[in-house]
Amino acid sequence: MRFFTMKKSFHDRRGFLKKSALASLTAALGTEVAFADKIPRNYTPLALEGSELPAGKDKNLTVLSDRPWNVETPAHLLDDAVTPADKMFIRNNGNPPADVDLKTWTLTIDGESAKEKKTFTMQDLKTKFKAHTYQLTLECGGNGRNGYNPPASGNQWSEGAVSCAEWTGVRLRDVLESVGIKSDAVYIGYYGNDTHLSGDPKKDPISRGVPMHKALEDETLLAWALNGQDIPIMHGPPLRLVIGGWPASTSGKWLNRISIRNIVHDGEKMGGDSYRVPAYPVEPGAKVPDEDMKIIESMPVKSLITYPRSGAILETGQTLDLRGHAWAGDLAVKEMMVSLDYGSTWQKCDLKAPKNRLAWQHWTAKVKFPGPGYYEVWAKATDSQGKSQPMVIPAWNPKGYINNACHRIAVKVV
Ligand SMILES: Nc1nc2c(c(=O)[nH]1)N[C@H]1C(S)=C(S)[C@@H](COP(=O)(O)O)O[C@H]1N2
Ligand SMILES: [Mo]
């Protein structure tokens, strides 16, 4: 297949640096861009030019920031049924541990609602509990942030902060039950071994969690393997909490402690605008009172076109075999549609069942274009409760979370 390229531009039509490009640069640098209003038209700041990637990663991933690493996967590189480790997006809030030692690593279970405090070695976990493998969809709550206007600060993810790999480990439920859960338990909170960007050892880069009902699901794992191999350093070895269908920020990496809480966990990035959205629709740019913000739980229905990549060139009369994946948080996807005419009419796709609950579902469709010209293919999934993806952009929120707008690709027929 041939392709035409539409270079992602950092500039608007008048040649000024886009607000979103400036926002991502500010987030990556952790400081304001001085003299931003003096940047010449059509000039790309050096710091926005391509950075190197961490070891073991596909060279075509997109680096959004390298301190800490935030790397996204272009949609067409997510074509595999099971996402390979080298194509998984990376979202780090702090600095990962330089090295991890399987022999000395421990996991401690504690908290107000734990009947006792107990510490497990990796060997304990692997030998005292039954291992399970599930394919689980992990999508960053900020995936799609670059679609919002006014732009939200933070990494400007487009579509690729999602993965669906196979994780092996023990059920969190089995481990928590072996310790004993008090009847007043409401939440679990995780702690990892990464360090805060400030270097302050008393600060956690992130410490989030989920309510007990989600923590105790069959598919919630304490995982030590990714696609049958040791977890690569960027993805949280030697032990990672994996919680499919919820913001991937709940899947704690480099896990060393889980607290069973008698309150909603109050760790780093549980409050304020972090991973929270207004409880009701607000106008773009609104200031929302803290008490009106609610924690994001199950992620909304979404889909990707993973073949072809945007910019495909077809011959007139050629049939195009489209394919991709669709997922819907805790729910299943019930229907998948594609449109060639900006959503005026839709064609039903063939949709497969997931490998297991909380894994994405594969879809395919054969489409024919009426004649030469520029087209867009839009993809729309509907969940088991009848909710569909919005065609363009969903409700604005202060940090630009849960943008589940239809994925769109460009196609030229010649
Ligand atoms: N300890 C720790 N766990 C973490 C993070 C982190 O920075 N530190 N980032 C979270 C966020 S915001 C996301 S989206 C996912 C990213 O997982 P990945 O990098 O393996 O794709 O990990 C989550 N778990
Ligand atoms: Mo995230």
Short mmCIF file of C-alpha atoms in Angstrom, two decimals, residues 27-410:
data_model
loop_
_atom_site.label_atom_id
_atom_site.label_comp_id
_atom_site.label_asym_id
_atom_site.label_seq_id
_atom_site.Cartn_x
_atom_site.Cartn_y
_atom_site.Cartn_z
CA ALA A 27 4.60 20.00 30.42
CA ALA A 28 7.65 18.16 29.08
CA LEU A 29 10.07 20.81 30.31
CA GLY A 30 8.35 21.41 33.62
CA THR A 31 8.83 25.13 33.13
CA GLU A 32 7.32 28.00 31.17
CA VAL A 33 8.69 28.71 27.70
CA ALA A 34 10.17 32.17 28.12
CA PHE A 35 9.52 34.69 25.34
CA ALA A 36 6.93 32.31 23.82
CA ASP A 37 5.33 35.31 22.14
CA LYS A 38 8.63 36.08 20.42
CA ILE A 39 8.99 32.68 18.68
CA PRO A 40 9.17 33.49 14.95
CA ARG A 41 6.38 32.30 12.69
CA ASN A 42 6.85 28.76 11.33
CA TYR A 43 9.77 28.16 13.71
CA THR A 44 9.92 24.82 15.61
CA PRO A 45 11.66 25.15 19.00
CA LEU A 46 14.61 22.76 19.28
CA ALA A 47 13.10 21.08 22.36
CA LEU A 48 10.12 19.95 20.25
CA GLU A 49 12.33 18.03 17.83
CA GLY A 50 12.49 14.21 18.10
CA SER A 51 14.12 12.65 21.16
CA GLU A 52 15.64 9.21 21.57
CA LEU A 53 13.54 6.30 22.85
CA PRO A 54 14.13 4.02 25.85
CA ALA A 55 15.85 0.67 25.09
CA GLY A 56 13.70 -2.09 23.64
CA LYS A 57 11.10 0.21 22.10
CA ASP A 58 9.95 0.31 18.49
CA LYS A 59 11.71 3.26 16.82
CA ASN A 60 8.46 4.56 15.36
CA LEU A 61 6.81 5.35 18.69
CA THR A 62 6.24 9.04 19.39
CA VAL A 63 8.13 10.67 22.27
CA LEU A 64 5.96 13.26 24.05
CA SER A 65 8.46 13.79 26.83
CA ASP A 66 11.73 12.17 27.88
CA ARG A 67 11.92 13.43 31.49
CA PRO A 68 9.91 11.53 32.60
CA TRP A 69 9.30 9.18 29.67
CA ASN A 70 5.95 9.63 28.00
CA VAL A 71 5.81 7.77 24.73
CA GLU A 72 2.79 7.02 22.56
CA THR A 73 2.08 4.39 19.93
CA PRO A 74 0.83 5.55 16.52
CA ALA A 75 -2.53 3.83 15.83
CA HIS A 76 -1.21 1.71 12.93
CA LEU A 77 1.45 0.20 15.24
CA LEU A 78 -1.32 -1.14 17.49
CA ASP A 79 -2.42 -3.59 14.76
CA ASP A 80 -1.40 -6.76 16.68
CA ALA A 81 -4.18 -8.71 18.42
CA VAL A 82 -2.00 -8.77 21.56
CA THR A 83 0.18 -5.67 21.97
CA PRO A 84 3.90 -6.62 21.96
CA ALA A 85 6.01 -5.03 24.73
CA ASP A 86 8.07 -2.97 22.25
CA LYS A 87 4.90 -1.24 21.03
CA MET A 88 3.36 -0.45 24.41
CA PHE A 89 2.97 3.23 25.29
CA ILE A 90 4.88 4.49 28.33
CA ARG A 91 3.45 6.88 30.87
CA ASN A 92 5.78 7.66 33.75
CA ASN A 93 5.00 10.26 36.41
CA GLY A 94 8.40 10.02 38.07
CA ASN A 95 11.72 8.25 37.63
CA PRO A 96 11.61 4.44 37.46
CA PRO A 97 13.92 2.48 39.78
CA ALA A 98 17.29 2.04 38.06
CA ASP A 99 17.29 -1.67 38.71
CA VAL A 100 15.02 -4.23 40.34
CA ASP A 101 16.15 -7.31 42.26
CA LEU A 102 13.72 -10.21 42.22
CA LYS A 103 15.39 -11.85 45.22
CA THR A 104 15.00 -8.95 47.60
CA TRP A 105 11.77 -7.39 46.27
CA THR A 106 8.80 -7.50 48.63
CA LEU A 107 5.15 -6.53 48.60
CA THR A 108 3.60 -5.34 51.86
CA ILE A 109 -0.14 -5.38 52.49
CA ASP A 110 -1.23 -2.93 55.20
CA GLY A 111 -3.83 -0.23 55.87
CA GLU A 112 -6.63 0.56 58.34
CA SER A 113 -8.81 -2.20 56.92
CA ALA A 114 -6.18 -4.97 56.72
CA LYS A 115 -6.59 -7.50 59.54
CA GLU A 116 -2.79 -7.59 59.84
CA LYS A 117 0.27 -6.23 58.08
CA LYS A 118 1.97 -8.87 55.96
CA THR A 119 4.98 -8.90 53.64
CA PHE A 120 5.42 -11.27 50.70
CA THR A 121 8.51 -12.08 48.64
CA MET A 122 8.18 -12.69 44.91
CA GLN A 123 8.74 -16.38 45.70
CA ASP A 124 5.81 -16.34 48.18
CA LEU A 125 3.50 -14.84 45.58
CA LYS A 126 4.57 -17.30 42.89
CA THR A 127 4.29 -20.41 45.08
CA LYS A 128 1.48 -19.74 47.58
CA PHE A 129 -1.19 -18.56 45.13
CA LYS A 130 -2.61 -19.78 41.82
CA ALA A 131 -1.36 -17.91 38.72
CA HIS A 132 -3.76 -16.56 36.07
CA THR A 133 -3.27 -14.97 32.65
CA TYR A 134 -5.57 -12.34 31.17
CA GLN A 135 -5.37 -10.01 28.21
CA LEU A 136 -6.20 -6.57 29.63
CA THR A 137 -6.86 -3.18 28.05
CA LEU A 138 -4.90 -0.36 29.68
CA GLU A 139 -5.73 3.11 28.46
CA CYS A 140 -4.33 6.28 30.00
CA GLY A 141 -7.11 8.56 31.25
CA GLY A 142 -5.44 11.37 29.27
CA ASN A 143 -5.48 9.52 25.93
CA GLY A 144 -6.92 11.93 23.34
CA ARG A 145 -6.07 15.02 25.42
CA ASN A 146 -4.79 16.83 22.33
CA GLY A 147 -8.36 17.04 21.00
CA TYR A 148 -9.60 19.51 23.60
CA ASN A 149 -9.91 23.23 23.25
CA PRO A 150 -8.97 25.22 25.26
CA PRO A 151 -6.05 22.78 25.56
CA ALA A 152 -5.39 21.04 28.87
CA SER A 153 -1.91 20.98 30.35
CA GLY A 154 -0.13 17.62 30.41
CA ASN A 155 1.13 15.22 27.77
CA GLN A 156 -0.65 15.86 24.51
CA TRP A 157 -1.67 12.26 23.75
CA SER A 158 -3.47 11.68 20.45
CA GLU A 159 -4.86 8.13 20.15
CA GLY A 160 -2.01 5.86 21.15
CA ALA A 161 -1.95 5.76 24.96
CA VAL A 162 -3.60 2.34 24.97
CA SER A 163 -2.36 -1.24 25.01
CA CYS A 164 -3.83 -4.71 25.36
CA ALA A 165 -1.16 -7.20 26.37
CA GLU A 166 -1.32 -10.49 28.24
CA TRP A 167 -0.48 -10.27 31.93
CA THR A 168 0.33 -13.19 34.22
CA GLY A 169 0.25 -13.10 37.99
CA VAL A 170 -1.91 -13.84 41.00
CA ARG A 171 -5.30 -12.38 41.82
CA LEU A 172 -5.11 -9.39 44.14
CA ARG A 173 -8.22 -10.85 45.79
CA ASP A 174 -6.42 -14.07 46.77
CA VAL A 175 -3.55 -12.14 48.35
CA LEU A 176 -5.79 -9.64 50.18
CA GLU A 177 -8.03 -12.43 51.48
CA SER A 178 -4.99 -14.33 52.80
CA VAL A 179 -4.16 -11.24 54.86
CA GLY A 180 -7.75 -10.59 55.91
CA ILE A 181 -10.02 -7.72 54.85
CA LYS A 182 -11.98 -5.90 57.58
CA SER A 183 -15.67 -5.25 56.92
CA ASP A 184 -15.13 -1.45 56.78
CA ALA A 185 -12.79 -1.64 53.74
CA VAL A 186 -13.73 0.75 50.91
CA TYR A 187 -10.66 1.18 48.71
CA ILE A 188 -7.17 -0.07 47.99
CA GLY A 189 -4.23 2.28 47.35
CA TYR A 190 -0.95 1.31 45.70
CA TYR A 191 2.62 2.48 46.27
CA GLY A 192 5.49 1.94 43.83
CA ASN A 193 9.24 2.15 43.92
CA ASP A 194 9.65 5.01 41.44
CA THR A 195 10.89 8.37 42.70
CA HIS A 196 9.38 11.85 42.52
CA LEU A 197 10.86 14.11 39.84
CA SER A 198 11.88 16.59 42.57
CA GLY A 199 14.10 13.87 44.10
CA ASP A 200 12.25 14.26 47.43
CA PRO A 201 12.07 10.69 48.86
CA LYS A 202 9.04 11.62 50.98
CA LYS A 203 6.95 12.40 47.89
CA ASP A 204 5.23 9.76 45.74
CA PRO A 205 5.07 10.42 41.98
CA ILE A 206 1.65 8.73 41.98
CA SER A 207 -0.32 6.55 44.41
CA ARG A 208 -3.80 5.71 43.20
CA GLY A 209 -6.31 2.94 43.75
CA VAL A 210 -9.77 1.52 43.15
CA PRO A 211 -12.86 0.66 45.24
CA MET A 212 -12.94 -2.83 46.79
CA HIS A 213 -15.41 -4.25 44.23
CA LYS A 214 -12.92 -3.53 41.42
CA ALA A 215 -9.91 -4.65 43.47
CA LEU A 216 -11.58 -8.01 44.14
CA GLU A 217 -12.53 -8.83 40.52
CA ASP A 218 -11.14 -12.03 38.98
CA GLU A 219 -9.11 -10.07 36.40
CA THR A 220 -7.36 -7.73 38.84
CA LEU A 221 -3.81 -9.07 38.97
CA LEU A 222 -0.51 -8.68 40.75
CA ALA A 223 1.49 -9.47 37.62
CA TRP A 224 5.12 -10.46 37.12
CA ALA A 225 4.96 -11.35 33.42
CA LEU A 226 3.97 -9.49 30.27
CA ASN A 227 3.27 -11.62 27.18
CA GLY A 228 5.00 -14.53 28.92
CA GLN A 229 8.25 -12.65 29.64
CA ASP A 230 9.63 -10.63 32.54
CA ILE A 231 8.03 -7.16 32.56
CA PRO A 232 10.39 -4.66 30.83
CA ILE A 233 11.73 -1.94 33.16
CA MET A 234 9.45 0.86 31.87
CA HIS A 235 6.30 -1.17 32.57
CA GLY A 236 6.75 -1.80 36.28
CA PRO A 237 8.78 -4.92 37.15
CA PRO A 238 9.11 -7.06 39.07
CA LEU A 239 5.50 -6.67 40.21
CA ARG A 240 2.70 -4.63 38.79
CA LEU A 241 -0.92 -4.11 39.68
CA VAL A 242 -3.00 -4.56 36.52
CA ILE A 243 -6.58 -3.27 36.47
CA GLY A 244 -8.22 -3.62 33.06
CA GLY A 245 -10.87 -1.20 31.80
CA TRP A 246 -10.16 1.61 34.28
CA PRO A 247 -7.74 4.53 33.75
CA ALA A 248 -4.31 2.89 33.43
CA SER A 249 -3.15 5.21 36.25
CA THR A 250 -4.80 2.69 38.61
CA SER A 251 -2.36 -0.03 37.42
CA GLY A 252 0.55 0.70 39.76
CA LYS A 253 4.04 -0.09 38.45
CA TRP A 254 7.09 -1.21 40.50
CA LEU A 255 4.58 -2.18 43.19
CA ASN A 256 5.87 -2.56 46.75
CA ARG A 257 2.84 -1.83 48.93
CA ILE A 258 -0.92 -2.01 48.85
CA SER A 259 -3.00 -0.45 51.60
CA ILE A 260 -6.53 -1.60 52.31
CA ARG A 261 -8.19 1.68 53.17
CA ASN A 262 -11.30 2.51 55.20
CA ILE A 263 -11.60 5.75 53.19
CA VAL A 264 -11.36 6.57 49.48
CA HIS A 265 -7.58 6.36 48.98
CA ASP A 266 -6.03 9.82 49.41
CA GLY A 267 -2.65 9.17 47.73
CA GLU A 268 -0.90 11.36 45.16
CA LYS A 269 -3.09 12.15 42.11
CA MET A 270 -6.35 11.04 43.75
CA GLY A 271 -7.65 14.57 44.30
CA GLY A 272 -8.01 17.98 42.65
CA ASP A 273 -8.16 17.83 38.85
CA SER A 274 -6.10 14.60 38.71
CA TYR A 275 -8.02 11.78 37.03
CA ARG A 276 -11.25 13.54 37.96
CA VAL A 277 -13.87 15.12 35.71
CA PRO A 278 -16.83 17.42 36.40
CA ALA A 279 -19.91 15.54 37.62
CA TYR A 280 -22.00 17.51 35.08
CA PRO A 281 -21.23 19.04 31.65
CA VAL A 282 -19.40 22.39 31.83
CA GLU A 283 -18.56 24.98 29.19
CA PRO A 284 -15.02 24.73 27.77
CA GLY A 285 -12.54 26.53 29.99
CA ALA A 286 -14.81 26.57 33.06
CA LYS A 287 -13.44 26.57 36.61
CA VAL A 288 -15.09 23.65 38.38
CA PRO A 289 -15.44 23.58 42.19
CA ASP A 290 -13.44 20.75 43.77
CA GLU A 291 -16.53 19.14 45.33
CA ASP A 292 -18.10 18.84 41.87
CA MET A 293 -15.23 16.74 40.49
CA LYS A 294 -15.64 12.95 40.46
CA ILE A 295 -13.05 10.19 40.08
CA ILE A 296 -12.93 8.52 36.65
CA GLU A 297 -13.84 4.85 37.01
CA SER A 298 -14.66 2.56 34.05
CA MET A 299 -13.30 4.07 30.78
CA PRO A 300 -15.77 5.00 28.02
CA VAL A 301 -16.36 3.01 24.80
CA LYS A 302 -13.67 3.58 22.16
CA SER A 303 -12.10 2.09 19.05
CA LEU A 304 -9.11 2.38 16.74
CA ILE A 305 -8.51 1.80 13.05
CA THR A 306 -5.14 0.01 13.02
CA TYR A 307 -5.08 -0.82 9.30
CA PRO A 308 -4.48 0.99 7.07
CA ARG A 309 -2.57 3.87 8.56
CA SER A 310 -3.89 7.33 7.90
CA GLY A 311 -2.78 8.55 4.47
CA ALA A 312 -3.40 5.32 2.51
CA ILE A 313 -3.58 5.70 -1.28
CA LEU A 314 -5.97 3.34 -3.12
CA GLU A 315 -6.74 2.67 -6.76
CA THR A 316 -10.27 3.50 -7.93
CA GLY A 317 -12.50 0.44 -7.52
CA GLN A 318 -10.18 -1.24 -5.01
CA THR A 319 -11.83 -2.78 -1.94
CA LEU A 320 -10.23 -1.71 1.32
CA ASP A 321 -10.01 -4.24 4.18
CA LEU A 322 -10.12 -2.17 7.34
CA ARG A 323 -9.33 -3.54 10.77
CA GLY A 324 -8.86 -2.44 14.35
CA HIS A 325 -9.90 -2.94 17.97
CA ALA A 326 -12.70 -1.68 20.19
CA TRP A 327 -13.12 -1.66 23.98
CA ALA A 328 -15.55 -0.27 26.55
CA GLY A 329 -14.08 -0.17 30.07
CA ASP A 330 -15.90 -2.70 32.28
CA LEU A 331 -18.44 -3.39 29.52
CA ALA A 332 -18.31 -5.28 26.23
CA VAL A 333 -18.56 -3.68 22.79
CA LYS A 334 -21.84 -4.63 21.14
CA GLU A 335 -21.52 -3.02 17.71
CA MET A 336 -18.86 -1.47 15.49
CA MET A 337 -19.55 0.85 12.54
CA VAL A 338 -17.51 2.77 9.95
CA SER A 339 -18.48 5.80 7.87
CA LEU A 340 -16.92 7.14 4.64
CA ASP A 341 -19.05 10.30 4.55
CA TYR A 342 -18.33 12.18 7.78
CA GLY A 343 -20.90 10.22 9.76
CA SER A 344 -23.88 10.69 7.41
CA THR A 345 -24.21 6.94 6.82
CA TRP A 346 -22.65 3.99 8.63
CA GLN A 347 -21.69 0.46 7.64
CA LYS A 348 -21.67 -2.37 10.19
CA CYS A 349 -18.34 -4.13 10.83
CA ASP A 350 -17.61 -7.71 11.77
CA LEU A 351 -16.87 -7.71 15.52
CA LYS A 352 -15.22 -10.55 17.45
CA ALA A 353 -15.73 -11.53 21.10
CA PRO A 354 -12.90 -10.55 23.48
CA LYS A 355 -10.29 -13.14 24.50
CA ASN A 356 -11.58 -12.62 28.04
CA ARG A 357 -13.51 -9.95 29.94
CA LEU A 358 -11.71 -6.53 29.86
CA ALA A 359 -9.72 -7.35 26.68
CA TRP A 360 -10.27 -5.33 23.52
CA GLN A 361 -12.26 -6.81 20.62
CA HIS A 362 -11.07 -7.05 17.03
CA TRP A 363 -13.16 -5.79 14.14
CA THR A 364 -12.88 -5.86 10.34
CA ALA A 365 -14.82 -4.24 7.50
CA LYS A 366 -14.64 -4.23 3.70
CA VAL A 367 -15.33 -0.81 2.22
CA LYS A 368 -15.58 0.51 -1.34
CA PHE A 369 -15.18 4.17 -2.24
CA PRO A 370 -17.54 5.61 -4.89
CA GLY A 371 -14.76 7.24 -6.97
CA PRO A 372 -11.49 9.16 -6.86
CA GLY A 373 -10.97 11.84 -4.23
CA TYR A 374 -10.05 12.54 -0.62
CA TYR A 375 -11.97 10.56 1.98
CA GLU A 376 -12.00 10.03 5.70
CA VAL A 377 -12.88 6.76 7.40
CA TRP A 378 -14.50 7.28 10.79
CA ALA A 379 -14.90 4.40 13.24
CA LYS A 380 -17.54 4.22 15.97
CA ALA A 381 -18.11 1.58 18.64
CA THR A 382 -21.22 1.09 20.80
CA ASP A 383 -21.08 -0.55 24.23
CA SER A 384 -23.42 -3.19 25.69
CA GLN A 385 -25.52 -0.46 27.32
CA GLY A 386 -26.10 1.31 23.98
CA LYS A 387 -23.64 4.20 24.45
CA SER A 388 -21.68 5.14 21.31
CA GLN A 389 -18.53 7.15 20.74
CA PRO A 390 -19.16 10.83 19.97
CA MET A 391 -18.27 11.67 16.37
CA VAL A 392 -16.02 14.59 17.13
CA ILE A 393 -15.31 15.62 20.72
CA PRO A 394 -16.97 14.77 24.06
CA ALA A 395 -17.49 17.05 27.06
CA TRP A 396 -14.57 19.34 27.85
CA ASN A 397 -12.96 18.85 31.27
CA PRO A 398 -10.12 20.74 32.98
CA LYS A 399 -7.37 18.12 32.49
CA GLY A 400 -8.53 16.76 29.14
CA TYR A 401 -9.46 13.21 30.16
CA ILE A 402 -11.57 10.48 28.51
CA ASN A 403 -11.72 11.82 24.97
CA ASN A 404 -13.39 8.89 23.23
CA ALA A 405 -14.17 10.67 19.94
CA CYS A 406 -14.31 8.49 16.80
CA HIS A 407 -10.90 7.62 15.38
CA ARG A 408 -10.54 9.02 11.87
CA ILE A 409 -8.08 8.24 9.08
CA ALA A 410 -7.46 9.97 5.74
#
